Amino acid sequence: MDNAKYFEQARLLIEEHLDRLLPDKTISDIEDAMRYSLMSGGKRLRPLLVLAAADAVNGSGAKYLDVACGLEMIHTYSLIHDDLPAMDDDDYRRGRPTNHTVFGEAKAILAGDGLLTKAFEVMLSQKDVDMGALVETVREIAVCAGAEGMVGGQVIDMHAENNVINIERLKEMHMAKTGALFKAALRAGGRLAGADAKELQALTDYAENFGLAFQITDDILDVVGDSSEMGKSAGSDERRGKCTYVSIYSLDGARALAQQHVEEAVESLSFLGNKAKRLIYLAEKLISRNN
Amino acid sequence: MDNAKYFEQARLLIEEHLDRLLPDKTISDIEDAMRYSLMSGGKRLRPLLVLAAADAVNGSGAKYLDVACGLEMIHTYSLIHDDLPAMDDDDYRRGRPTNHTVFGEAKAILAGDGLLTKAFEVMLSQKDVDMGALVETVREIAVCAGAEGMVGGQVIDMHAENNVINIERLKEMHMAKTGALFKAALRAGGRLAGADAKELQALTDYAENFGLAFQITDDILDVVGDSSEMGKSAGSDERRGKCTYVSIYSLDGARALAQQHVEEAVESLSFLGNKAKRLIYLAEKLISRNN
């Protein structure tokens, strides 16, 4: 199967599974706000990375949909909370009004809490895996999503607005805010599929380079991107006085750096040969993405 | 060991373990806000229930400190988020300014997110247990803390302010908002200690009655309690037009109902004999509590 078709099928599997996992009706009406953000057509990059990582090890990717979808729920909760008035105060996300704009602040906070909690329920419902590997996988996901990972990165990011931070701190912030969850996704797929130490390290190296290339292209898109394709307004970094890869390296410098990280991501998987083709494809697509 | 001494020692174990579990320094400075609320001297009722439940089964309570402390982190995150301006907008909690009053709204939201995430990391670090039992235990805790449990109960509670709700809905709200986490605590301790089906059911029955008695005495304290002993201002339910057990049953009726639930909680454990003495003590203490 060619790569485009593989990822289209995987994305459909993920969409269907997310839809199945979310309750249609709960004891309150919070399911509406949870569903609104979770089913708003994101790229599903984190669950796709789980599946592709497991496929790179032994072709078992489609088995791990629960863990994969849990990661998407964690990602979605973080977007809902980041968009809140007390945080980034964003009105649009993926071309639609943000969660709190539709449901109010209180519900948006609780919808985020509900999704984060649901993520752990769902991941721990994963069947047909070694229980010890599942415990270690989900524990590591929690580490990557928490104060030493995604949550910590968001705190640094808040402080960084209207402050000049140096490139080391910028990199640390991105490695935490977005990179940690990519790392969790790749290591989850790898570990559940039974990756050995060398494979797990290669997936980790890939993840770190993938995460940096993703962030750099994100900063580039904020400058050159089309608002309607991105579903959010371009130029927001500059308006907020944010330090970005473009503000530090210029556009051409940032493009070259993104290319370099993609090459390093690909290189780290070279010993896997053809098995790594899905992951290589995803990394190379980063350079040409427009949303 | 007498009951008072048993619980004093258990509480100290929990305090020390919580202190160990929280990082002194993270990549950002969010640990201050997390620590502020977690180490503010709560009753530690949920972790105590985990330990006492395991002791009622086979005396192994002190082994499960990670799971017990994870439950306290979940409880603490929920208080931080419930106190936010967009939610209950409370300025004081346990006699101290609430988290957002000290650290600002954005950090309070993130401190809550960080604690909820840390809770799962910590619970999944629990050693010396069957991995399958741990997965099922933590999965069930997530269910009880989520949209069908604690989070859902908070949503119902928000809608309930200034609305008259009937006794069935009031009970459903409390079973979810506070009862579900008590149930999770008792079943966690029981399951990890290897409880059989009959024991697990008895602990569940105890938990439901314990939770209701706890909530009813909470409503009573809001009317007759001393603000300085409670660390929050009394009379807030009436000011908010909230429907409570006291507003429905009157003070005497509510007291009788609390007593009845305590008796039912105790009764459900009768076949365990002396092994259940810690849990019986905790339930009976509810009636005379003043905070």
PDB file of N, CA and C in Angstrom, chain A residues 11 24 34 45 67 86 104 112-113 120 144 152 157 179 202 208-209 223 227-228 262 268 277 284:
ATOM      1  N   ARG A  11      -5.945   7.094   9.457  1.00  0.00           N
ATOM      2  CA  ARG A  11      -6.662   8.248  10.007  1.00  0.00           C
ATOM      3  C   ARG A  11      -8.150   7.932  10.165  1.00  0.00           C
ATOM      4  N   ASP A  24     -21.961   9.050  24.134  1.00  0.00           N
ATOM      5  CA  ASP A  24     -23.002   9.883  23.520  1.00  0.00           C
ATOM      6  C   ASP A  24     -23.742  10.682  24.584  1.00  0.00           C
ATOM      7  N   MET A  34     -16.846  18.064  25.112  1.00  0.00           N
ATOM      8  CA  MET A  34     -15.725  17.151  24.863  1.00  0.00           C
ATOM      9  C   MET A  34     -15.690  16.757  23.390  1.00  0.00           C
ATOM     10  N   LEU A  45      -1.972  13.530  14.293  1.00  0.00           N
ATOM     11  CA  LEU A  45      -0.565  13.205  14.098  1.00  0.00           C
ATOM     12  C   LEU A  45      -0.039  12.274  15.186  1.00  0.00           C
ATOM     13  N   VAL A  67      -4.475   3.163  22.988  1.00  0.00           N
ATOM     14  CA  VAL A  67      -3.385   4.039  23.435  1.00  0.00           C
ATOM     15  C   VAL A  67      -3.233   5.220  22.483  1.00  0.00           C
ATOM     16  N   ALA A  86      -7.762  32.977  30.270  1.00  0.00           N
ATOM     17  CA  ALA A  86      -6.662  33.173  31.225  1.00  0.00           C
ATOM     18  C   ALA A  86      -5.313  32.745  30.643  1.00  0.00           C
ATOM     19  N   GLY A 104     -18.597  28.356  27.077  1.00  0.00           N
ATOM     20  CA  GLY A 104     -18.290  29.114  28.287  1.00  0.00           C
ATOM     21  C   GLY A 104     -17.045  28.567  28.960  1.00  0.00           C
ATOM     22  N   GLY A 112     -11.932  19.894  29.224  1.00  0.00           N
ATOM     23  CA  GLY A 112     -10.512  19.538  29.177  1.00  0.00           C
ATOM     24  C   GLY A 112     -10.167  18.519  30.254  1.00  0.00           C
ATOM     25  N   ASP A 113     -10.630  18.771  31.465  1.00  0.00           N
ATOM     26  CA  ASP A 113     -10.391  17.822  32.561  1.00  0.00           C
ATOM     27  C   ASP A 113     -10.970  16.449  32.224  1.00  0.00           C
ATOM     28  N   PHE A 120      -6.734   8.516  30.082  1.00  0.00           N
ATOM     29  CA  PHE A 120      -6.102   7.459  30.880  1.00  0.00           C
ATOM     30  C   PHE A 120      -7.014   6.240  30.986  1.00  0.00           C
ATOM     31  N   CYS A 144       5.438  12.574  30.102  1.00  0.00           N
ATOM     32  CA  CYS A 144       5.607  13.477  28.955  1.00  0.00           C
ATOM     33  C   CYS A 144       4.508  14.539  28.891  1.00  0.00           C
ATOM     34  N   GLY A 152       4.587  21.701  31.655  1.00  0.00           N
ATOM     35  CA  GLY A 152       5.732  22.564  31.972  1.00  0.00           C
ATOM     36  C   GLY A 152       6.090  23.467  30.803  1.00  0.00           C
ATOM     37  N   ASP A 157       6.120  28.819  28.093  1.00  0.00           N
ATOM     38  CA  ASP A 157       5.618  29.592  26.956  1.00  0.00           C
ATOM     39  C   ASP A 157       4.872  30.842  27.425  1.00  0.00           C
ATOM     40  N   GLY A 179       7.219  18.574  21.863  1.00  0.00           N
ATOM     41  CA  GLY A 179       8.093  17.433  21.592  1.00  0.00           C
ATOM     42  C   GLY A 179       7.820  16.239  22.498  1.00  0.00           C
ATOM     43  N   ALA A 202      16.178   4.535  18.680  1.00  0.00           N
ATOM     44  CA  ALA A 202      16.046   5.130  17.341  1.00  0.00           C
ATOM     45  C   ALA A 202      14.724   5.893  17.220  1.00  0.00           C
ATOM     46  N   GLU A 208      12.537  13.244  18.657  1.00  0.00           N
ATOM     47  CA  GLU A 208      13.062  14.563  19.044  1.00  0.00           C
ATOM     48  C   GLU A 208      13.286  15.435  17.815  1.00  0.00           C
ATOM     49  N   ASN A 209      13.818  14.849  16.766  1.00  0.00           N
ATOM     50  CA  ASN A 209      14.016  15.618  15.537  1.00  0.00           C
ATOM     51  C   ASN A 209      12.693  15.949  14.859  1.00  0.00           C
ATOM     52  N   VAL A 223       4.186  32.774   9.820  1.00  0.00           N
ATOM     53  CA  VAL A 223       4.609  33.949   9.054  1.00  0.00           C
ATOM     54  C   VAL A 223       4.099  33.900   7.621  1.00  0.00           C
ATOM     55  N   SER A 227      -4.214  31.873   6.435  1.00  0.00           N
ATOM     56  CA  SER A 227      -5.082  31.727   7.614  1.00  0.00           C
ATOM     57  C   SER A 227      -6.206  30.727   7.388  1.00  0.00           C
ATOM     58  N   SER A 228      -6.776  30.728   6.197  1.00  0.00           N
ATOM     59  CA  SER A 228      -7.927  29.839   5.983  1.00  0.00           C
ATOM     60  C   SER A 228      -7.481  28.378   5.939  1.00  0.00           C
ATOM     61  N   VAL A 262      14.667  17.037   9.838  1.00  0.00           N
ATOM     62  CA  VAL A 262      13.990  15.958   9.112  1.00  0.00           C
ATOM     63  C   VAL A 262      15.015  14.924   8.660  1.00  0.00           C
ATOM     64  N   SER A 268      18.123   8.470  11.703  1.00  0.00           N
ATOM     65  CA  SER A 268      18.108   7.655  12.924  1.00  0.00           C
ATOM     66  C   SER A 268      17.393   6.319  12.723  1.00  0.00           C
ATOM     67  N   LYS A 277       9.419   2.991   6.499  1.00  0.00           N
ATOM     68  CA  LYS A 277       8.987   3.894   5.419  1.00  0.00           C
ATOM     69  C   LYS A 277       7.842   4.817   5.807  1.00  0.00           C
ATOM     70  N   GLU A 284       9.150  13.594   6.213  1.00  0.00           N
ATOM     71  CA  GLU A 284       9.421  14.384   4.997  1.00  0.00           C
ATOM     72  C   GLU A 284       8.232  15.271   4.626  1.00  0.00           C
TER      73      GLU A 284
END
